[in-house]
Short mmCIF file of C-alpha atoms and ligand atoms in Angstrom, two decimals:
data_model
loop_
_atom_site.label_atom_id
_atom_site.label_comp_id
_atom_site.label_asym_id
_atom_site.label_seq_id
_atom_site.Cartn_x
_atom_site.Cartn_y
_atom_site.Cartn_z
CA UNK A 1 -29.60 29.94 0.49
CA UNK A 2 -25.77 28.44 -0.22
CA UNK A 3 -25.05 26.42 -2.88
CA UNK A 4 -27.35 26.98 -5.95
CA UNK A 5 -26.57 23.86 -8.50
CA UNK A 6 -23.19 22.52 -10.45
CA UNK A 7 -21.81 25.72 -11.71
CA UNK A 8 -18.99 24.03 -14.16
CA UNK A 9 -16.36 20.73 -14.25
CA UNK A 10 -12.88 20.82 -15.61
CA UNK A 11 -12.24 18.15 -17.51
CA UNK A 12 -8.79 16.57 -18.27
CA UNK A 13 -8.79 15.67 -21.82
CA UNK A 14 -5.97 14.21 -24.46
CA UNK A 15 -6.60 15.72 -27.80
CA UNK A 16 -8.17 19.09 -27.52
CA UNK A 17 -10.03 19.13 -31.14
CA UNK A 18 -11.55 15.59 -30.74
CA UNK A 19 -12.84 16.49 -27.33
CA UNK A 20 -14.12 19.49 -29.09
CA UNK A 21 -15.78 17.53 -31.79
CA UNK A 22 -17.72 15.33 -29.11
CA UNK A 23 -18.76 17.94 -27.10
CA UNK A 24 -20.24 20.61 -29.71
CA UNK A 25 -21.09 18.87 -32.43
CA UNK A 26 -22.50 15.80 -30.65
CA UNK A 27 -23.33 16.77 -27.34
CA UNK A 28 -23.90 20.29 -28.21
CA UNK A 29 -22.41 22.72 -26.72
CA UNK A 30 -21.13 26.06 -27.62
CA UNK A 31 -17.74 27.47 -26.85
CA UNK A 32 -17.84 30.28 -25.24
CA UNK A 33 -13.91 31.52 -24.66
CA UNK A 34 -10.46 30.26 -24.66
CA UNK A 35 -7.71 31.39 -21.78
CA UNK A 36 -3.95 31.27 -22.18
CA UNK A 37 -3.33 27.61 -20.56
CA UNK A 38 -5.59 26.69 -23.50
CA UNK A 39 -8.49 25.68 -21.72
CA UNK A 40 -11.78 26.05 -23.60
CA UNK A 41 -14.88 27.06 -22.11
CA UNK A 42 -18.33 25.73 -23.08
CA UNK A 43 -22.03 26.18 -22.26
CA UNK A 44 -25.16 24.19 -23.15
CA UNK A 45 -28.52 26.49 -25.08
CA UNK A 46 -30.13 26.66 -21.83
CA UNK A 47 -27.82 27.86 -19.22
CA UNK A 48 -27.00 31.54 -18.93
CA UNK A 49 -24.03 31.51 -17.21
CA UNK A 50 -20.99 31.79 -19.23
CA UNK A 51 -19.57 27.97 -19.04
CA UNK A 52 -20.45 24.55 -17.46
CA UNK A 53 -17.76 22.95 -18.97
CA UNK A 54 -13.99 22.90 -19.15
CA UNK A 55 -11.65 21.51 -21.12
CA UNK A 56 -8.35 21.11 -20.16
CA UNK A 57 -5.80 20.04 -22.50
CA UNK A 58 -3.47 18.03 -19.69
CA UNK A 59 -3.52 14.22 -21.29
CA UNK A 60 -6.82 13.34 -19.56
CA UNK A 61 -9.00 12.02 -18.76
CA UNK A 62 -9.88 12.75 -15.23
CA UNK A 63 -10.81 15.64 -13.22
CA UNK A 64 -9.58 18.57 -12.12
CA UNK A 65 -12.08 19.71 -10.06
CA UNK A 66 -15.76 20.31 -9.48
CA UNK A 67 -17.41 24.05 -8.78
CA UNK A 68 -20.74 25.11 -7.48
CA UNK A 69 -22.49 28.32 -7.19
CA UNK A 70 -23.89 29.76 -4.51
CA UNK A 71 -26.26 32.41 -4.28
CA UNK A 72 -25.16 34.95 -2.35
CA UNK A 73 -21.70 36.53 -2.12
CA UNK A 74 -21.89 36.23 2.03
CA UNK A 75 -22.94 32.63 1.50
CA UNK A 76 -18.96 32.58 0.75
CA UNK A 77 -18.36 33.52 4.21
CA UNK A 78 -20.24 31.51 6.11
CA UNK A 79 -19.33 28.14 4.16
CA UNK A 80 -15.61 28.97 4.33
CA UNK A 81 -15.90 29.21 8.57
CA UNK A 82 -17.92 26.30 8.33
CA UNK A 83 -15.31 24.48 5.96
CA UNK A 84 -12.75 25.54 8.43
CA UNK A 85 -13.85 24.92 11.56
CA UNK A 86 -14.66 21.45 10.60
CA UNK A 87 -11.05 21.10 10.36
CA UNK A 88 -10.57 21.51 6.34
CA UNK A 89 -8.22 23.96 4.93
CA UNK A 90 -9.73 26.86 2.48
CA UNK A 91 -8.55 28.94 0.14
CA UNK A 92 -9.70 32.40 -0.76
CA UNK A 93 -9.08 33.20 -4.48
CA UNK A 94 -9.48 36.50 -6.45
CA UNK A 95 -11.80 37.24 -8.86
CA UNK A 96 -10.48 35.92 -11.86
CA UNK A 97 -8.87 32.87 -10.54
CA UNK A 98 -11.64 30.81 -11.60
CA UNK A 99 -12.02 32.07 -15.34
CA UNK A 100 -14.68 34.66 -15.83
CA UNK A 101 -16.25 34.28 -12.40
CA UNK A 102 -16.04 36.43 -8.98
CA UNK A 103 -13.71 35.17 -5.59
CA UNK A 104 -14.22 31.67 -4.58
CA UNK A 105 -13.36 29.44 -2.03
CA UNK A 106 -11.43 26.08 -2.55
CA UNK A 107 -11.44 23.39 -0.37
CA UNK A 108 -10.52 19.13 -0.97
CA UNK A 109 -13.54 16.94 -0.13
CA UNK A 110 -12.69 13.99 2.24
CA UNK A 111 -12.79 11.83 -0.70
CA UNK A 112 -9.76 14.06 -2.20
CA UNK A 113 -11.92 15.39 -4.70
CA UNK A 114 -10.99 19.54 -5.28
CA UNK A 115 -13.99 21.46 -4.68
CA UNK A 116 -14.33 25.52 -5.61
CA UNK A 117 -17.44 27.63 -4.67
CA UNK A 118 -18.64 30.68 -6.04
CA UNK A 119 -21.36 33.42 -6.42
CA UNK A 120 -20.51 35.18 -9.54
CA UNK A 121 -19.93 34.16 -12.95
CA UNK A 122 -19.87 36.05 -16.21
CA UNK A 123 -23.48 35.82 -17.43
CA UNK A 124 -24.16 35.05 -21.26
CA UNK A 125 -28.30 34.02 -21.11
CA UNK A 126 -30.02 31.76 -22.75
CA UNK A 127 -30.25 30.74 -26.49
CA UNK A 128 -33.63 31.26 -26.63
CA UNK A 129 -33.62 34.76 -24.84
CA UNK A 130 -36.00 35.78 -21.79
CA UNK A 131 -37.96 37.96 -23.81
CA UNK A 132 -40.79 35.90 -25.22
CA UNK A 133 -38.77 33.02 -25.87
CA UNK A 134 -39.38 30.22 -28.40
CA UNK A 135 -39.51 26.73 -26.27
CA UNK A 136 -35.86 25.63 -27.82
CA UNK A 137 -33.21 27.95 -30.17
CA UNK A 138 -32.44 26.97 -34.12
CA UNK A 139 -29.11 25.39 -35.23
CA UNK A 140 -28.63 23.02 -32.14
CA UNK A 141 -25.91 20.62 -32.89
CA UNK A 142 -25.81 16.86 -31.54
CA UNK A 143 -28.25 16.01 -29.25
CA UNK A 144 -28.66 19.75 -27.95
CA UNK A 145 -28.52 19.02 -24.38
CA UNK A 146 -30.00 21.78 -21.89
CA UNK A 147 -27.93 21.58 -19.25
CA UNK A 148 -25.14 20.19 -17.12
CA UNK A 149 -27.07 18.24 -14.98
CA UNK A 150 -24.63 16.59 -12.22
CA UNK A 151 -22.02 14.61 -11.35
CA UNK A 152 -20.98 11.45 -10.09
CA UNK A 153 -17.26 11.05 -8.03
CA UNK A 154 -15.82 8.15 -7.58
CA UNK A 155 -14.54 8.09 -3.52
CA UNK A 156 -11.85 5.70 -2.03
CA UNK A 157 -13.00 2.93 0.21
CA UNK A 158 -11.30 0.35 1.55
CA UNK A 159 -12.98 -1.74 4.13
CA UNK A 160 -10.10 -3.69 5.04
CA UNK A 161 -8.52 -0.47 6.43
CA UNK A 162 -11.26 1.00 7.46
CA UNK A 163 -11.96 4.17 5.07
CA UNK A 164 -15.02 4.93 3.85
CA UNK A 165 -14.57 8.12 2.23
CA UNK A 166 -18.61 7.87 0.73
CA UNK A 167 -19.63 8.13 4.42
CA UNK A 168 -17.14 10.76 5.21
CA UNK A 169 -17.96 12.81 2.79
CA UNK A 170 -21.26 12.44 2.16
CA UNK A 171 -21.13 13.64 6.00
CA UNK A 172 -19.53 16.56 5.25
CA UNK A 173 -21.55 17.49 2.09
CA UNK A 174 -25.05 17.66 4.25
CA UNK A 175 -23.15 18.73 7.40
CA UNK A 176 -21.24 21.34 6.37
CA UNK A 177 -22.34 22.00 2.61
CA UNK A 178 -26.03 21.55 3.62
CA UNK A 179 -27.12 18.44 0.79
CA UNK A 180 -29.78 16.56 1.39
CA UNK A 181 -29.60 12.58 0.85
CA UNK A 182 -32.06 11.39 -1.56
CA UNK A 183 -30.38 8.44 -2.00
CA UNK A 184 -28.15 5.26 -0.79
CA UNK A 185 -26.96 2.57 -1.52
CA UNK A 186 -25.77 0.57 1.90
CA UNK A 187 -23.94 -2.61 2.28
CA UNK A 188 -25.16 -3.08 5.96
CA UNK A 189 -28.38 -3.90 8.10
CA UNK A 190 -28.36 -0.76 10.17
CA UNK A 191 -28.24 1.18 6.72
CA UNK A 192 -24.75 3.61 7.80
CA UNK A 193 -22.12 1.97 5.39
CA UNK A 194 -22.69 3.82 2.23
CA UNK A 195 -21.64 1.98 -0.37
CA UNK A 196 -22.68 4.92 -3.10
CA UNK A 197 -25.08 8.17 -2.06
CA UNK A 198 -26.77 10.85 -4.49
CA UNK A 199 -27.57 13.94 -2.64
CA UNK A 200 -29.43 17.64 -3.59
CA UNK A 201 -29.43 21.28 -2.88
CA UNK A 202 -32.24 21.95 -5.69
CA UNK A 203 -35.71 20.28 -6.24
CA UNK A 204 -34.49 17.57 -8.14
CA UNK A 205 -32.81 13.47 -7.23
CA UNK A 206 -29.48 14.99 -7.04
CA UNK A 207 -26.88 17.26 -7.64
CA UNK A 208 -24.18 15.31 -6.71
CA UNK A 209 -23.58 11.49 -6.28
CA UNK A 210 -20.75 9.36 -4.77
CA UNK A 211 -19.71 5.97 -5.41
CA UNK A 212 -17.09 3.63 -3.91
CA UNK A 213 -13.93 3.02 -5.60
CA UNK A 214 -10.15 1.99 -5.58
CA UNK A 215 -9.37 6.05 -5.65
CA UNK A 216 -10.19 9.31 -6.40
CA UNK A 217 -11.78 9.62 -9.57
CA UNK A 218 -15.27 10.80 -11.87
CA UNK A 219 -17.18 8.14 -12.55
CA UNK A 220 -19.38 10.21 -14.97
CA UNK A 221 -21.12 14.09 -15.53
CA UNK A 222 -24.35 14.13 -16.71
CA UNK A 223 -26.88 16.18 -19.40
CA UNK A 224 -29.65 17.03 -18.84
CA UNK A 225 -32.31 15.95 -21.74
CA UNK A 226 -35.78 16.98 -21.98
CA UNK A 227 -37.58 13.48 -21.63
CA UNK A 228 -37.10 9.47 -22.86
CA UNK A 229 -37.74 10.51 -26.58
CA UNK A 230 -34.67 12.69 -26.71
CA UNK A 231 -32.53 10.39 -24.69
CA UNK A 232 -33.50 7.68 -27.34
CA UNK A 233 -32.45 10.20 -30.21
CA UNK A 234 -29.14 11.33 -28.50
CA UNK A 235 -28.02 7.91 -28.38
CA UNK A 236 -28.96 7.64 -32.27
CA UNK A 237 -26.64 10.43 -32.85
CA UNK A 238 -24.27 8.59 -30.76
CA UNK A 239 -24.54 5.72 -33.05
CA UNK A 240 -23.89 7.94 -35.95
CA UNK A 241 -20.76 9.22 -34.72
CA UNK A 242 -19.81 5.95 -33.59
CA UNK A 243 -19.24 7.01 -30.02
CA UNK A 244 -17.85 4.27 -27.81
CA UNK A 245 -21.17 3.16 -25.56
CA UNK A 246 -21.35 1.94 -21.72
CA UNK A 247 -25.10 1.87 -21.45
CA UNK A 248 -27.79 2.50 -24.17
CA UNK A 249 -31.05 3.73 -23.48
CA UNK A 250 -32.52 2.47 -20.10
CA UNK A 251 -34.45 3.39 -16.93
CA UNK A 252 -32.87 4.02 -13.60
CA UNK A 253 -34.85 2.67 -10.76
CA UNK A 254 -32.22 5.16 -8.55
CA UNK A 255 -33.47 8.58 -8.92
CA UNK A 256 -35.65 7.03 -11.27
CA UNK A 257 -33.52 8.41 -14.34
CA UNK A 258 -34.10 8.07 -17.80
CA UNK A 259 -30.54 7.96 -18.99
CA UNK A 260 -27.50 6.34 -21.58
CA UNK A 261 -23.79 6.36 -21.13
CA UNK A 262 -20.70 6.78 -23.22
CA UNK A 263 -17.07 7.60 -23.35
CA UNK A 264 -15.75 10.93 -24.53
CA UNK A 265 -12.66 10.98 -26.63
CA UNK A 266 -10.55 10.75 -23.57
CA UNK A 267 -12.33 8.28 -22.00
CA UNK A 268 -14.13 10.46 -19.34
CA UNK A 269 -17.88 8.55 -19.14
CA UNK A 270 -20.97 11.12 -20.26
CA UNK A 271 -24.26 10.21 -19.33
CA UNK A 272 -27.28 11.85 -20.88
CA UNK A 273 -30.38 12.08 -18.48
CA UNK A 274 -33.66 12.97 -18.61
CA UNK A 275 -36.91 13.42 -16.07
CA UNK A 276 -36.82 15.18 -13.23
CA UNK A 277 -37.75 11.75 -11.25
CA UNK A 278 -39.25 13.06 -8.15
CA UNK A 279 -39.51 16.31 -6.14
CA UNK A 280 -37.17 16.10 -4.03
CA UNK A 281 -37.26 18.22 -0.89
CA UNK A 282 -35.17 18.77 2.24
CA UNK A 283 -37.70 16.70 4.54
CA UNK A 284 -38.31 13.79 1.95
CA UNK A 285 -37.32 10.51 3.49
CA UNK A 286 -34.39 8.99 1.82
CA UNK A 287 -34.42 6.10 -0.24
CA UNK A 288 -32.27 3.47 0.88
CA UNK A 289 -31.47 0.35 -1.89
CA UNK A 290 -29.57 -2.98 -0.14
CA UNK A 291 -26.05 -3.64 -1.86
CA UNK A 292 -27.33 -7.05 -2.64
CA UNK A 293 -30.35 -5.15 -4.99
CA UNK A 294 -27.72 -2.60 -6.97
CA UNK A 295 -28.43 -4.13 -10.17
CA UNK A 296 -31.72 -3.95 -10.34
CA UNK A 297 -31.70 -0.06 -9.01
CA UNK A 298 -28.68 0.95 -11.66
CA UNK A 299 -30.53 -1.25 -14.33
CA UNK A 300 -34.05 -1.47 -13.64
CA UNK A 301 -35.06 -3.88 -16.36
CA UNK A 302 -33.08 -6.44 -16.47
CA UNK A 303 -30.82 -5.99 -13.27
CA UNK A 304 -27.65 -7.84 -14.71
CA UNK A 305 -24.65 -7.02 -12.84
CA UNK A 306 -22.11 -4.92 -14.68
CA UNK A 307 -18.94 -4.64 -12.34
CA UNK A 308 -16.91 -2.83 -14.84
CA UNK A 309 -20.29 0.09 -14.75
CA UNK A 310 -18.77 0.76 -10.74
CA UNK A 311 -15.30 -0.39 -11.37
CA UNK A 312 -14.05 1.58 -14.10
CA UNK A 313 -13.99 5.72 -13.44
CA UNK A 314 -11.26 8.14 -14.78
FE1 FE2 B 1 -25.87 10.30 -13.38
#
């Protein structure tokens, strides 16, 4: 099978117990264990894996790298000789290396981005249980988001040079990785110079999305909400806590997202999503949006250009 999903992100952040503040009590998550670098360790009701989400007290914001699972142990294997014999250098790591989870396999993206794969992480379950469960747990703080949904990176391009890191490595993500493109943005006729791509391994718009940048960055992770009424709710709870916005409540005509974006403490951008948007399948023809029509796909309603939604990433 390979890669399953987004298994966690660590997350560069300034001060720990603000960070912590956003992301349990208005978010809501739950931490779930500390190490000794001080790192803290968090999960959302609805995953039952023991983390999605690191925090890493190093003066963020930023990222320190992204980590999916994979579903076998062997799937380890064959990716790594794949990795490899495309020319990128792997490391094997213990058990242990990644906090709580089995050996895994690291290897930089072509956009520079530090990638880790695994098959085993310490398992925790659900809030709700598996055993007759109720369809959501008591006591959920914030807006109670299920899930760590995906992520958007932020890849160097420069066209004057010549590097488009979207292209190269949203190349290697469905060559070697085996993604599927759902999506693109493309700034030519002939539709091969990506400007931004979202591509998926599950059944849903994407997993993973790249945009074009100055540099290597995270332009955003996302939560997963259950539909538009919650999304309109978390940003309420937003507005409570008086959480710096980028984007209230609106409709992506791009994966066809109900979403809103803000700013952690540290300045890292949060988006909370909702709807599934399509099925999205391996054999699905890919949507392709012209650069000139970006507006209207980021911001379906209104289209107005926001530069500073693509420029600034952490
Ligand atoms: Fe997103």
């Amino acid at each position: 099978m390979g890669i399953l999903r987004v298994g966690h992100v660590d997350l560069k952040v300034g001060d720990l117990d603000q960070a912590l503040h956003h992301y349990v009590n208005i978010i809501g998550l739950s931490e779930t264990s500390r190490d000794a670098h001080g790192r803290v360790y968090l999960k959302a009701w609805d995953e039952w894996d023991a983390y999605s989400l690191v925090l890493s007290p190093a003066g963020g914001p930023g990222l320190n790298h992204i980590a999916y699972k994979v579903e076998h142990d062997n799937d380890l294997n064959v990716l790594a000789e794949k990795i490899g014999s495309h020319g990128v250098e792997v490391s094997w790591n213990a058990e242990g290396y990644l906090h709580q989870c089995g050996r895994s396999i690291g290897f930089d993206l072509p956009s520079g981005h530090r990638m880790y794969l695994y098959a085993e992480k310490a398992f925790i379950g659900k809030a709700v249980g598996t055993l007759n469960p109720e369809p959501w747990p008591d006591g959920l703080l914030g807006a109670g988001v299920h899930w760590l949904d995906h992520v958007m990176l932020t890849c160097p391009v420069d066209e004057n040079r010549g590097i488009n890191t979207v292209v190269t490595t949203t190349d290697f993500l469905m060559q070697v990785l085996g993604f599927n493109l759902a999506e693109q943005v493309v700034t030519d006729d002939e539709g091969k110079n990506q400007f931004a791509t979202w591509l998926f391994r599950g059944t849903k718009a994407h997993d993973l999305a790249l945009g074009a940048g100055g540099g290597t960055g995270l332009h955003h992770i996302a939560f997963y909400l259950e539909d538009w009424n919650a999304v309109l709710r978390g940003a309420d709870i937003l507005g409570k806590h008086k959480v710096p916005m980028d984007v209230t409540p609106q409709r992506h005509a791009i994966t066809r997202g109900q979403t809103t974006y803000f700013f952690d403490p540290s300045g890292n951008r949060n988006e909370m999503f909702a709807g599934m948007g399509y099925f999205a399948q391996p054999d699905m023809p890919t949507i392709t949006w012209l650069a000139k029509d970006i507006w209207r796909g980021i911001f379906f309603h209104d289209g107005t250009p926001r530069p500073d939604f693509l420029e600034n990433y952490t």
